[in-house]
XYZ file of C-alpha atoms in Angstrom:
760
model
C 19.565 -6.371 201.439
C 18.577 -5.935 205.078
C 15.732 -3.616 204.153
C 14.382 -6.172 201.678
C 14.413 -8.917 204.317
C 12.675 -6.609 206.784
C 9.885 -5.921 204.283
C 9.636 -9.631 203.568
C 9.122 -10.379 207.276
C 6.408 -7.696 207.498
C 4.687 -9.248 204.470
C 4.796 -12.725 206.034
C 3.345 -11.493 209.335
C 0.603 -9.514 207.547
C -0.386 -12.464 205.336
C -0.478 -14.838 208.303
C -2.751 -12.485 210.279
C -5.148 -12.135 207.343
C -5.009 -15.904 206.786
C -5.950 -16.551 210.423
C -8.996 -14.285 210.075
C -10.066 -15.962 206.827
C -9.522 -19.413 208.368
C -11.863 -18.472 211.204
C -14.580 -17.304 208.767
C -14.027 -20.350 206.534
C -14.981 -22.663 209.400
C -18.507 -21.223 209.329
C -19.195 -21.701 205.616
C -22.195 -23.961 205.007
C -23.329 -26.067 202.076
C -26.608 -25.534 200.250
C -28.541 -27.276 197.498
C -31.723 -25.790 196.108
C -32.501 -26.514 192.467
C -34.975 -23.613 192.455
C -31.935 -21.340 192.696
C -31.399 -22.150 189.009
C -34.614 -20.243 188.202
C -34.117 -16.786 186.737
C -35.473 -14.329 189.315
C -36.253 -11.697 186.673
C -37.918 -14.048 184.209
C -41.709 -13.538 183.759
C -42.181 -17.322 183.965
C -40.640 -17.385 187.445
C -42.779 -14.483 188.626
C -45.887 -16.174 187.232
C -45.076 -19.396 189.073
C -44.588 -17.509 192.340
C -48.087 -16.021 192.017
C -49.523 -19.404 191.033
C -48.262 -21.284 194.065
C -49.261 -18.485 196.408
C -52.820 -19.070 195.182
C -52.593 -22.809 195.758
C -49.591 -24.738 197.089
C -46.072 -25.774 196.137
C -45.786 -28.601 193.629
C -42.805 -30.475 195.084
C -43.190 -30.561 198.859
C -43.868 -34.275 199.108
C -42.086 -37.577 199.690
C -43.054 -40.778 197.924
C -42.548 -43.980 199.900
C -42.911 -47.318 198.113
C -43.457 -50.267 200.467
C -42.760 -53.518 198.633
C -44.164 -56.948 199.442
C -43.855 -60.141 197.422
C -45.827 -61.879 196.031
C -48.643 -59.377 196.631
C -49.455 -56.388 198.807
C -52.826 -57.993 199.531
C -51.445 -59.654 202.622
C -53.073 -58.952 205.986
C -49.870 -58.669 208.033
C -48.292 -56.324 205.501
C -51.407 -54.152 205.243
C -51.728 -53.894 209.014
C -48.073 -52.830 209.301
C -48.623 -50.272 206.545
C -51.647 -48.826 208.337
C -49.744 -48.527 211.613
C -46.715 -47.081 209.827
C -48.859 -44.330 208.276
C -50.534 -43.418 211.540
C -47.213 -43.101 213.362
C -45.683 -41.100 210.535
C -48.552 -38.617 210.653
C -47.569 -37.819 214.229
C -44.396 -36.098 212.943
C -44.813 -32.338 213.318
C -43.614 -31.633 209.764
C -46.107 -34.039 208.137
C -49.431 -32.607 206.972
C -50.965 -35.881 205.815
C -50.047 -39.295 204.414
C -52.129 -40.618 201.539
C -52.283 -44.376 200.994
C -55.001 -46.827 199.993
C -54.976 -48.481 203.409
C -56.398 -45.211 204.789
C -58.607 -44.193 201.864
C -62.314 -44.745 201.466
C -64.581 -44.875 198.442
C -67.933 -43.063 198.532
C -70.940 -44.422 196.661
C -74.579 -43.465 196.318
C -76.921 -46.422 195.977
C -79.835 -46.340 193.479
C -82.311 -47.049 196.302
C -81.332 -44.189 198.566
C -80.040 -40.621 198.443
C -77.598 -41.424 201.235
C -73.896 -41.528 200.378
C -72.194 -44.571 201.856
C -68.491 -45.131 202.367
C -66.359 -48.225 202.262
C -62.594 -48.722 202.531
C -60.668 -49.512 199.389
C -59.099 -52.412 201.280
C -60.892 -54.255 204.069
C -57.647 -54.839 205.964
C -59.176 -57.000 208.696
C -61.282 -59.076 206.257
C -58.876 -61.026 204.011
C -61.752 -62.838 202.290
C -62.637 -59.540 200.587
C -59.130 -58.866 199.209
C -59.875 -60.308 195.777
C -62.924 -58.080 195.250
C -61.027 -55.125 196.712
C -58.168 -55.578 194.242
C -60.546 -55.800 191.295
C -62.302 -52.627 192.408
C -59.029 -50.757 192.982
C -57.697 -51.602 189.517
C -60.994 -50.424 188.027
C -60.343 -46.968 189.488
C -57.510 -45.451 187.401
C -57.034 -42.420 189.643
C -56.195 -44.832 192.487
C -54.456 -47.793 190.865
C -52.201 -45.699 188.598
C -50.836 -43.759 191.549
C -51.008 -45.773 194.768
C -50.326 -49.272 193.462
C -47.731 -50.644 191.045
C -48.789 -52.695 188.021
C -48.024 -56.062 189.614
C -49.565 -55.228 192.991
C -46.221 -55.825 194.704
C -45.779 -52.292 196.106
C -47.937 -49.624 197.702
C -47.128 -45.953 197.329
C -47.531 -43.502 200.189
C -47.722 -39.807 199.365
C -46.305 -37.901 202.338
C -47.276 -34.220 202.157
C -45.075 -32.174 204.465
C -44.741 -28.530 205.397
C -43.816 -26.228 202.530
C -40.240 -25.018 201.979
C -38.823 -27.500 204.472
C -35.241 -26.624 205.437
C -32.258 -28.982 205.337
C -32.584 -29.512 209.097
C -36.331 -30.153 208.830
C -35.783 -32.564 205.951
C -33.117 -34.447 207.908
C -35.442 -34.807 210.896
C -38.290 -36.076 208.717
C -35.944 -38.535 207.001
C -34.795 -39.743 210.408
C -38.425 -40.323 211.442
C -39.091 -42.298 208.261
C -35.914 -44.366 208.682
C -36.750 -45.189 212.297
C -40.264 -46.315 211.387
C -39.046 -48.382 208.434
C -36.581 -50.100 210.732
C -39.311 -50.671 213.316
C -41.799 -52.290 210.936
C -39.260 -54.341 208.948
C -40.888 -54.277 205.510
C -39.490 -56.649 202.872
C -38.139 -53.732 200.876
C -38.808 -50.030 200.450
C -37.773 -46.946 198.507
C -38.409 -43.277 199.137
C -37.657 -40.040 197.328
C -38.661 -36.384 197.202
C -37.258 -32.855 197.349
C -36.394 -32.996 201.065
C -34.671 -36.370 200.626
C -32.755 -35.168 197.561
C -31.662 -31.948 199.268
C -30.301 -33.852 202.263
C -28.508 -36.354 200.044
C -26.938 -33.693 197.813
C -25.669 -31.548 200.676
C -24.156 -34.492 202.560
C -22.513 -35.722 199.373
C -21.207 -32.212 198.570
C -19.567 -31.928 202.003
C -17.899 -35.324 201.636
C -16.715 -34.735 198.076
C -15.331 -31.260 198.742
C -13.109 -32.662 201.474
C -12.136 -35.581 199.234
C -11.179 -33.284 196.318
C -9.007 -31.102 198.532
C -7.233 -34.121 199.990
C -6.675 -35.794 196.612
C -5.463 -32.533 195.066
C -2.882 -32.087 197.825
C -1.638 -35.660 197.407
C -1.345 -35.266 193.643
C 0.437 -31.921 193.760
C 2.844 -33.177 196.417
C 3.827 -35.969 194.033
C 4.337 -33.528 191.148
C 6.351 -31.096 193.253
C 8.627 -33.821 194.555
C 9.335 -34.936 190.997
C 9.826 -31.361 189.793
C 12.024 -29.918 192.561
C 13.189 -32.970 194.543
C 13.490 -30.940 197.725
C 11.506 -30.046 200.824
C 11.797 -26.371 199.830
C 10.224 -27.043 196.443
C 7.408 -28.873 198.176
C 6.565 -26.518 201.036
C 6.824 -23.147 199.246
C 4.214 -23.872 196.517
C 1.940 -25.820 198.881
C 1.908 -22.946 201.368
C 0.823 -20.431 198.725
C -1.796 -22.773 197.255
C -3.158 -23.765 200.658
C -3.524 -20.157 201.760
C -5.228 -19.291 198.454
C -7.908 -21.851 199.219
C -8.292 -20.626 202.799
C -8.624 -17.020 201.611
C -11.390 -17.626 199.080
C -13.443 -19.886 201.376
C -12.919 -17.381 204.182
C -14.033 -14.585 201.872
C -17.227 -16.537 201.223
C -17.632 -16.856 204.978
C -17.340 -13.085 205.386
C -20.236 -12.655 202.928
C -22.226 -15.603 204.422
C -22.257 -17.259 201.009
C -22.939 -21.033 201.109
C -21.207 -23.541 198.837
C -23.673 -24.726 196.169
C -23.351 -27.769 193.913
C -21.241 -25.970 191.300
C -19.031 -24.295 193.909
C -17.866 -27.693 195.187
C -15.310 -27.515 192.356
C -14.031 -24.117 193.587
C -11.244 -25.461 195.850
C -9.920 -27.635 193.015
C -9.967 -24.738 190.549
C -8.275 -22.295 192.934
C -5.802 -25.018 193.819
C -4.644 -25.470 190.242
C -4.837 -21.777 189.264
C -2.739 -20.735 192.259
C -0.291 -23.518 191.486
C 0.059 -22.188 187.943
C 1.073 -18.736 189.229
C 3.540 -20.229 191.673
C 5.092 -22.645 189.182
C 5.792 -19.964 186.573
C 7.408 -17.637 189.115
C 9.380 -20.339 190.925
C 10.513 -21.910 187.652
C 11.904 -18.577 186.460
C 13.516 -18.026 189.867
C 15.221 -21.428 189.616
C 16.282 -20.761 186.034
C 18.007 -17.532 187.031
C 19.801 -19.290 189.881
C 21.031 -21.932 187.452
C 22.298 -19.157 185.178
C 24.488 -17.895 188.027
C 22.392 -15.085 189.503
C 22.324 -14.543 193.266
C 19.082 -15.078 195.189
C 17.975 -11.440 195.346
C 18.703 -10.845 191.669
C 16.855 -14.046 190.769
C 13.759 -12.901 192.691
C 13.780 -9.483 191.011
C 14.326 -10.961 187.537
C 11.583 -13.545 187.993
C 9.013 -10.916 188.926
C 10.214 -8.471 186.280
C 10.041 -10.982 183.417
C 7.206 -13.291 184.521
C 5.269 -11.009 186.860
C 3.595 -9.003 184.112
C 2.465 -12.191 182.365
C 1.205 -13.602 185.685
C -0.843 -10.457 186.255
C -2.274 -10.683 182.754
C -3.117 -14.394 183.108
C -4.840 -13.734 186.427
C -6.882 -10.958 184.849
C -7.861 -13.025 181.808
C -8.796 -16.034 183.951
C -10.845 -13.836 186.290
C -12.546 -12.172 183.314
C -13.427 -15.580 181.903
C -15.178 -16.504 185.138
C -16.815 -13.083 185.543
C -18.591 -13.523 182.194
C -20.700 -16.153 183.980
C -22.479 -13.219 185.635
C -24.361 -12.863 182.345
C -26.016 -16.236 183.000
C -29.251 -15.485 184.831
C -28.849 -18.336 187.334
C -27.783 -17.557 190.877
C -25.581 -20.674 191.413
C -23.718 -20.048 188.147
C -23.289 -16.357 188.956
C -21.953 -17.198 192.433
C -19.537 -19.675 190.913
C -18.285 -17.098 188.405
C -17.907 -14.298 190.931
C -16.201 -16.235 193.733
C -13.907 -18.124 191.380
C -12.816 -14.817 189.828
C -12.193 -13.372 193.301
C -10.274 -16.518 194.246
C -8.040 -16.169 191.185
C -7.144 -12.597 192.142
C -6.579 -13.520 195.798
C -4.177 -16.224 194.623
C -2.384 -13.566 192.583
C -2.136 -11.285 195.626
C -0.473 -14.097 197.595
C 1.853 -14.849 194.680
C 2.966 -11.201 194.742
C 3.272 -10.772 198.521
C 3.804 -14.019 200.398
C 5.731 -15.902 197.684
C 8.498 -13.289 197.118
C 8.808 -12.885 200.882
C 9.382 -16.627 201.255
C 11.878 -16.658 198.367
C 13.828 -13.889 200.066
C 13.768 -15.427 203.559
C 14.439 -19.083 202.696
C 17.502 -20.859 201.393
C 17.175 -22.126 197.793
C 17.418 -25.888 197.209
C 20.564 -27.564 195.847
C 18.750 -28.555 192.667
C 18.944 -24.913 191.619
C 22.700 -25.319 191.192
C 22.281 -27.681 188.222
C 22.815 -26.024 184.829
C 19.765 -25.579 182.568
C 21.356 -27.689 179.812
C 21.778 -30.562 182.255
C 18.091 -30.826 183.171
C 15.730 -33.425 181.755
C 13.537 -30.643 180.448
C 16.289 -29.398 178.121
C 16.889 -32.930 176.811
C 13.175 -33.245 175.991
C 12.281 -29.751 174.780
C 15.336 -29.075 172.589
C 14.794 -32.010 170.183
C 11.045 -31.312 170.336
C 11.685 -27.764 169.117
C 13.886 -28.996 166.250
C 11.261 -31.582 165.244
C 8.542 -28.915 165.262
C 10.579 -26.659 162.947
C 11.348 -29.481 160.524
C 7.677 -30.465 160.255
C 6.038 -27.043 160.545
C 4.086 -27.182 157.280
C 2.830 -30.700 157.955
C 1.787 -29.590 161.440
C -0.081 -26.605 160.000
C -2.088 -28.812 157.627
C -2.731 -31.312 160.420
C -4.132 -28.595 162.673
C -6.265 -27.218 159.814
C -7.710 -30.693 159.220
C -8.286 -31.121 162.963
C -10.103 -27.778 163.066
C -12.431 -28.851 160.254
C -13.182 -32.152 161.980
C -13.810 -30.330 165.271
C -16.228 -27.895 163.643
C -18.197 -30.822 162.207
C -18.234 -32.632 165.556
C -19.366 -29.482 167.346
C -22.320 -29.207 164.983
C -23.610 -32.529 166.350
C -23.947 -31.249 169.927
C -27.470 -31.310 171.353
C -28.975 -29.826 174.511
C -30.933 -31.901 177.004
C -31.618 -31.959 180.715
C -32.883 -34.480 183.260
C -33.809 -33.730 186.870
C -31.196 -36.118 188.268
C -28.667 -35.879 185.459
C -25.996 -34.830 187.959
C -25.982 -38.340 189.438
C -24.319 -41.292 187.757
C -26.590 -44.096 186.550
C -25.193 -46.418 189.226
C -26.089 -43.972 192.003
C -28.663 -45.293 194.501
C -30.743 -42.090 194.553
C -30.947 -41.958 190.765
C -31.976 -45.623 190.613
C -34.672 -44.892 193.190
C -36.071 -42.083 191.047
C -36.017 -44.341 188.000
C -37.924 -46.957 189.997
C -40.732 -44.465 190.683
C -40.708 -43.434 187.014
C -41.139 -47.025 185.881
C -43.450 -48.459 188.537
C -45.598 -45.449 189.434
C -46.339 -42.041 187.940
C -42.880 -40.591 188.366
C -41.528 -37.766 190.500
C -41.344 -34.936 187.976
C -44.069 -32.400 188.950
C -46.528 -31.333 186.272
C -48.421 -28.090 186.782
C -50.882 -26.333 184.476
C -52.363 -22.970 185.432
C -55.985 -22.284 184.447
C -57.326 -18.753 184.078
C -60.914 -17.819 183.229
C -60.744 -14.808 180.896
C -64.468 -14.381 180.267
C -65.704 -11.925 182.909
C -69.185 -13.450 182.877
C -67.949 -16.917 183.846
C -66.187 -18.583 186.764
C -64.179 -21.769 186.881
C -67.292 -23.577 188.211
C -69.269 -22.933 185.024
C -69.882 -25.857 182.699
C -68.424 -24.082 179.653
C -65.082 -23.605 181.440
C -65.058 -27.110 182.896
C -65.745 -28.585 179.447
C -62.612 -26.929 178.079
C -60.637 -28.191 181.060
C -61.898 -31.692 180.364
C -60.632 -31.479 176.769
C -57.224 -30.571 178.076
C -57.165 -33.394 180.623
C -58.126 -35.946 177.989
C -55.292 -34.730 175.785
C -52.842 -34.932 178.692
C -53.881 -38.519 179.418
C -53.679 -39.697 175.789
C -50.777 -37.673 174.390
C -48.730 -36.347 177.301
C -48.531 -39.368 179.590
C -50.275 -37.727 182.581
C -52.599 -40.584 183.517
C -53.656 -39.131 186.850
C -54.417 -35.456 187.341
C -55.647 -33.464 190.320
C -58.163 -30.830 189.284
C -61.787 -29.819 189.585
C -62.573 -32.005 186.556
C -61.037 -35.113 188.122
C -63.095 -34.480 191.256
C -66.228 -34.254 189.099
C -65.431 -37.614 187.505
C -65.136 -39.249 190.920
C -68.402 -37.595 192.009
C -70.123 -38.906 188.885
C -68.980 -42.445 189.587
C -69.985 -42.113 193.241
C -73.514 -41.041 192.286
C -73.841 -44.041 189.960
C -73.048 -46.696 192.510
C -69.250 -46.692 191.969
C -69.549 -48.162 188.466
C -66.320 -47.868 186.443
C -68.033 -46.660 183.252
C -69.272 -43.538 185.033
C -65.770 -42.302 185.755
C -66.178 -39.631 183.114
C -67.019 -35.972 182.741
C -70.698 -35.536 183.729
C -73.510 -33.791 181.873
C -74.245 -30.091 182.371
C -77.071 -30.613 184.847
C -75.061 -33.176 186.797
C -72.048 -30.872 186.848
C -74.085 -27.984 188.240
C -75.479 -30.256 190.934
C -72.043 -31.611 191.899
C -70.516 -28.138 192.015
C -73.303 -26.956 194.308
C -72.628 -29.906 196.620
C -68.866 -29.224 196.607
C -69.310 -25.618 197.613
C -71.887 -26.481 200.253
C -70.092 -29.352 201.986
C -66.414 -28.460 201.547
C -65.869 -28.184 205.299
C -62.169 -29.107 205.135
C -61.401 -26.490 202.497
C -60.116 -29.044 199.989
C -61.270 -26.956 197.042
C -58.757 -24.211 197.846
C -55.900 -26.317 196.460
C -57.779 -26.567 193.137
C -59.632 -23.237 192.829
C -58.635 -19.851 194.210
C -60.935 -17.590 196.241
C -61.971 -15.538 193.180
C -63.002 -18.665 191.230
C -61.084 -17.216 188.266
C -57.984 -19.350 188.654
C -57.516 -23.096 188.912
C -54.891 -25.747 188.371
C -54.371 -29.122 186.778
C -51.591 -30.940 188.640
C -49.952 -34.302 188.340
C -46.621 -36.038 188.024
C -44.741 -37.860 185.314
C -41.503 -39.642 184.527
C -38.274 -37.745 183.931
C -38.296 -38.052 180.131
C -35.797 -35.254 179.465
C -36.035 -31.641 178.349
C -35.869 -32.447 174.640
C -38.867 -34.798 174.797
C -40.776 -32.355 176.982
C -40.218 -29.577 174.420
C -41.651 -31.780 171.658
C -44.668 -32.643 173.800
C -45.177 -28.986 174.756
C -45.115 -27.959 171.115
C -47.813 -30.523 170.342
C -49.807 -29.343 173.364
C -49.640 -25.699 172.277
C -50.937 -26.685 168.833
C -53.820 -28.535 170.498
C -54.713 -25.497 172.612
C -54.724 -23.215 169.558
C -56.871 -25.547 167.477
C -59.191 -27.303 169.942
C -59.660 -25.086 173.020
C -61.792 -21.954 173.239
C -59.193 -19.550 174.608
C -61.753 -16.733 174.632
C -63.238 -18.445 177.686
C -60.270 -19.930 179.472
C -56.506 -19.957 179.069
C -53.984 -22.593 180.071
C -50.330 -21.983 180.875
C -47.532 -24.400 181.681
C -45.767 -23.644 184.955
C -44.199 -25.463 187.894
C -40.672 -26.354 188.967
C -40.075 -28.865 186.187
C -41.236 -26.419 183.518
C -39.058 -23.597 184.864
C -36.001 -25.838 184.918
C -36.609 -26.732 181.272
C -36.891 -23.070 180.283
C -33.764 -22.019 182.147
C -31.696 -24.934 180.903
C -32.740 -24.326 177.289
C -31.563 -20.703 177.561
C -28.385 -21.643 179.407
C -26.180 -22.506 176.440
C -27.104 -19.294 174.637
C -26.193 -17.081 177.610
C -23.069 -19.132 178.366
C -21.690 -18.719 174.866
C -22.514 -15.017 174.823
C -20.377 -14.704 177.931
C -17.658 -16.827 176.331
C -17.687 -14.556 173.283
C -17.305 -11.555 175.549
C -14.390 -13.229 177.345
C -12.654 -13.914 174.025
C -13.161 -10.276 173.027
C -11.783 -8.869 176.290
C -8.793 -11.219 176.281
C -8.069 -10.262 172.667
C -8.157 -6.593 173.655
C -5.733 -7.202 176.536
C -3.388 -9.065 174.219
C -3.645 -6.217 171.727
C -2.521 -3.789 174.414
C 0.346 -6.127 175.317
C 1.678 -6.847 171.825
C 0.528 -3.748 169.915
C -0.072 -5.951 166.878
C -3.333 -7.256 165.416
C -1.426 -10.076 163.715
C 0.066 -11.225 166.997
C -3.355 -11.183 168.666
C -4.775 -13.410 165.914
C -1.775 -15.751 166.117
C -2.122 -15.956 169.904
C -5.906 -16.511 169.956
C -6.151 -19.265 167.319
C -4.448 -21.938 169.494
C -6.890 -21.101 172.307
C -10.028 -21.379 170.186
C -9.006 -24.746 168.749
C -9.258 -26.574 172.128
C -12.801 -25.214 172.521
C -13.752 -26.602 169.107
C -12.185 -29.929 170.049
C -14.238 -29.943 173.248
C -17.359 -29.396 171.176
C -16.301 -32.283 168.941
C -15.966 -34.593 171.954
C -19.497 -33.660 173.078
C -20.844 -34.182 169.558
C -19.112 -37.457 168.697
C -19.505 -39.084 172.133
C -23.112 -37.874 172.502
C -22.678 -35.868 175.713
C -25.554 -33.387 176.032
C -24.991 -29.670 176.498
C -26.182 -28.714 179.991
C -25.028 -26.667 182.989
C -21.870 -28.635 183.717
C -20.754 -29.187 180.130
C -21.516 -25.596 179.119
C -19.461 -24.315 182.059
C -16.481 -26.273 180.776
C -15.983 -23.966 177.777
C -15.683 -20.821 179.887
C -13.461 -22.460 182.515
C -11.218 -24.058 179.875
C -10.712 -20.844 177.941
C -9.987 -18.815 181.070
C -7.323 -21.275 182.247
C -5.858 -22.464 178.914
C -5.156 -18.939 177.646
C -2.711 -18.467 180.549
C -0.035 -20.644 178.914
C -0.298 -18.715 175.665
C 0.130 -15.422 177.500
C 3.235 -16.692 179.300
C 4.638 -17.992 176.017
C 3.946 -14.785 174.088
C 5.186 -12.540 176.920
C 8.518 -14.367 177.032
C 8.738 -14.231 173.237
C 8.119 -10.469 173.229
C 10.660 -10.002 176.006
C 13.326 -11.805 173.980
C 12.485 -9.762 170.875
C 12.816 -6.556 172.899
C 16.338 -7.666 173.787
C 17.177 -7.454 170.086
C 17.091 -11.199 169.416
C 16.002 -12.616 166.061
C 12.569 -14.236 165.751
C 14.035 -17.738 165.566
C 16.397 -17.256 168.489
C 13.684 -15.599 170.588
C 11.324 -18.446 169.771
C 13.906 -21.053 170.769
C 14.652 -19.332 174.087
C 10.921 -19.037 174.770
C 10.280 -22.662 173.875
C 13.020 -23.983 176.166
C 12.294 -21.632 179.066
C 8.513 -21.242 179.070
C 7.901 -24.693 177.581
C 9.084 -26.290 180.801
C 6.828 -24.151 182.987
C 3.677 -24.514 180.881
C 4.180 -28.281 180.523
C 4.674 -28.749 184.240
C 1.752 -26.492 185.200
C -0.522 -28.138 182.631
C 0.285 -31.580 184.004
C -0.495 -30.348 187.507
C -3.711 -28.703 186.306
C -4.817 -31.847 184.495
C -3.995 -33.952 187.532
C -6.010 -31.621 189.746
C -9.058 -31.712 187.507
C -8.815 -35.478 187.009
C -9.487 -35.779 190.736
C -13.052 -34.685 189.936
C -13.572 -37.995 188.123
C -14.060 -39.597 191.535
C -17.245 -37.576 192.072
C -20.660 -39.226 192.252
C -22.049 -36.112 190.562
C -21.996 -36.605 186.813
C -21.748 -32.861 186.206
C -18.608 -32.646 188.348
C -17.250 -35.733 186.577
C -17.723 -34.072 183.179
C -16.103 -30.848 184.381
C -13.015 -32.796 185.453
C -12.817 -34.939 182.324
C -13.555 -32.278 179.712
C -11.363 -29.551 181.231
C -8.485 -32.034 181.426
C -8.970 -32.768 177.725
C -9.118 -29.041 176.910
C -5.916 -28.312 178.855
C -4.108 -31.150 177.093
C -5.296 -29.842 173.711
C -4.180 -26.328 174.694
C -0.705 -27.559 175.688
C -0.271 -29.365 172.378
C -1.477 -26.269 170.525
C 0.921 -24.003 172.460
C 3.938 -26.258 171.863
C 3.306 -27.384 168.278
C 0.819 -24.975 166.692
C 1.550 -21.549 168.151
C 5.291 -21.692 167.242
C 4.370 -22.844 163.732
C 2.080 -19.849 163.304
C 4.818 -17.524 164.554
C 7.447 -18.991 162.208
C 5.194 -18.949 159.144
C 3.214 -15.750 159.596
C 5.040 -13.388 161.961
C 7.494 -11.029 160.285
C 8.196 -8.106 162.611
C 9.150 -4.833 161.087
C 12.765 -3.950 161.668
C 13.347 -0.813 163.653
C 14.721 2.019 161.580
C 18.127 3.324 162.624
C 19.546 6.757 161.847
C 22.620 6.867 159.581
C 25.894 7.886 161.259
C 26.952 11.515 161.046
């Protein structure tokens, strides 16, 4: 007795020392959001894009600012403020240039002279010319479609900033913009871009992570008070769960791993998983005390009978998360790895700190109440009788539900939007939608051009003619009204040479093209061509932007574009290849579900193998796995019937749900096997299991559901779906474990009786 208490004290001191170290490292963990982290590093498409932007520039290092003015932007005071705003903004050290029509000039060549004259698009200080200026601007599609909205009530400024701007750099630039907007007091404004989005996401992630932890603690405190009605029953579980969270975040701090968007759910998941371990062990401890055992015997019995199942559930849950390593996306892999580590760290605490506390503390008075006097017995006993009396009806009901779920799952579709993680009511998402509707949109479009004929360069007319075909297709069929390329520059040059007449904004003749190209190469003092053509003149680009129409629509448009290239473009001269951040996201998201479900299949296989080793019976493995596959089918049915698209967050739900839901089945089956090993009949063993384990799995499931429901308060739609769908899956799993698993055991499990030797 004294030796056991001494070891318990050593365990407590050791855990507290380790916890202090992890707490120190946890304080240094940072948050990070970079959607390019979702790109597969080993994918040829990613490697191609890296080479492409090294030749030219990044396709998303910009900020769009829309300055609104009613009834028209052609107002002298507004235009003067806009001009001053731009000039001050360009003084920021991170800003390369700010493009806006108040600063832009049109070049024209008159028919009476070879001189090229310039004139501003808007004569800001000459209001009497505004009407002619507006007519001229709207006659120039490359200007009006990008820098001015359709009703002339907003001007767009394209702020090009330094590439790969950090979170700190983005925050400073945003602060500069906010200060200037406040200074000039425009009627209204909106701005968006990668740096703005990154800052918003990280700040929101920090706030929501703290909110989830706080809400989870409040919820679990309420559950524990109801369950144990004592300070002991409150503090013991909370201590283990709290330390589990500190350990995993501290472990991330040791490895300098930041918290990404998906990992914001990590504290909530570890919270509920650790609570599950604690509840099963403490519930068994309390049960033994109620049966008359002394404290030390109760601790030993709890760990002997429930400990093995707790180890197995921790392993299966960790394995479920580790299968996410097969998804070739760094944020998903980090989520899988650190969640798996967190699960095992929670198990370590449940096997070291928890038994030490049980040994060193005085049990609560509630443990003196007999098991038959508890509310759980009064609920579970009649529930068990009802289940037995209706077992065949329940079997048919579950079969029908399975068929309906399979049909619903077949309706699931995959899609992806750049800002799908934000709810429709979110301000940032509404801002992006504004730019989609009123301007060209914020989704980058990038097309790589490669001259494959060794005798030609990108400046040759034959190559440029093929590029022109492609640009015309993009404008008519793809929705890219404004492109930046060598061809678009030629069109502007052609119009300039013909006195700025609208009808000459078209691809020039061969002789004109050769003349323009010669002029470009001769007078390109600022090196503007280098963002369109590389130094070898074998590679070029066609860039633009578009609305966020969704991955499914993009795939249809890409298919049509590929057909056009095969049929209409001479690919023996020049080749075109889709690339860019938007394109890579589409590719990775389309492959996501396939890799996710491969990992899920592997998890099911490994868990089945572990159960086979535990029960030594193929029939028992099948009986145990069926109730855990049904909730996954029901999840698929919810996605299909409600119309929720399959994407990162919703695909993750299946792996998380299986890894957590299978825990209850393992506890149920372990208790059942334990009772059978005591020589009990199947029916008696099932009843004892139902009454004993049923209480623990119901209580832990309610706590788990409550913990995940906290995620519904997130502004991130992906986090919202994770909370909602996992809660549904856990509820389905509980119903299956209480009303389907016992039915399968009663109807299909007939253990062989052990042979006994006849007496001498």
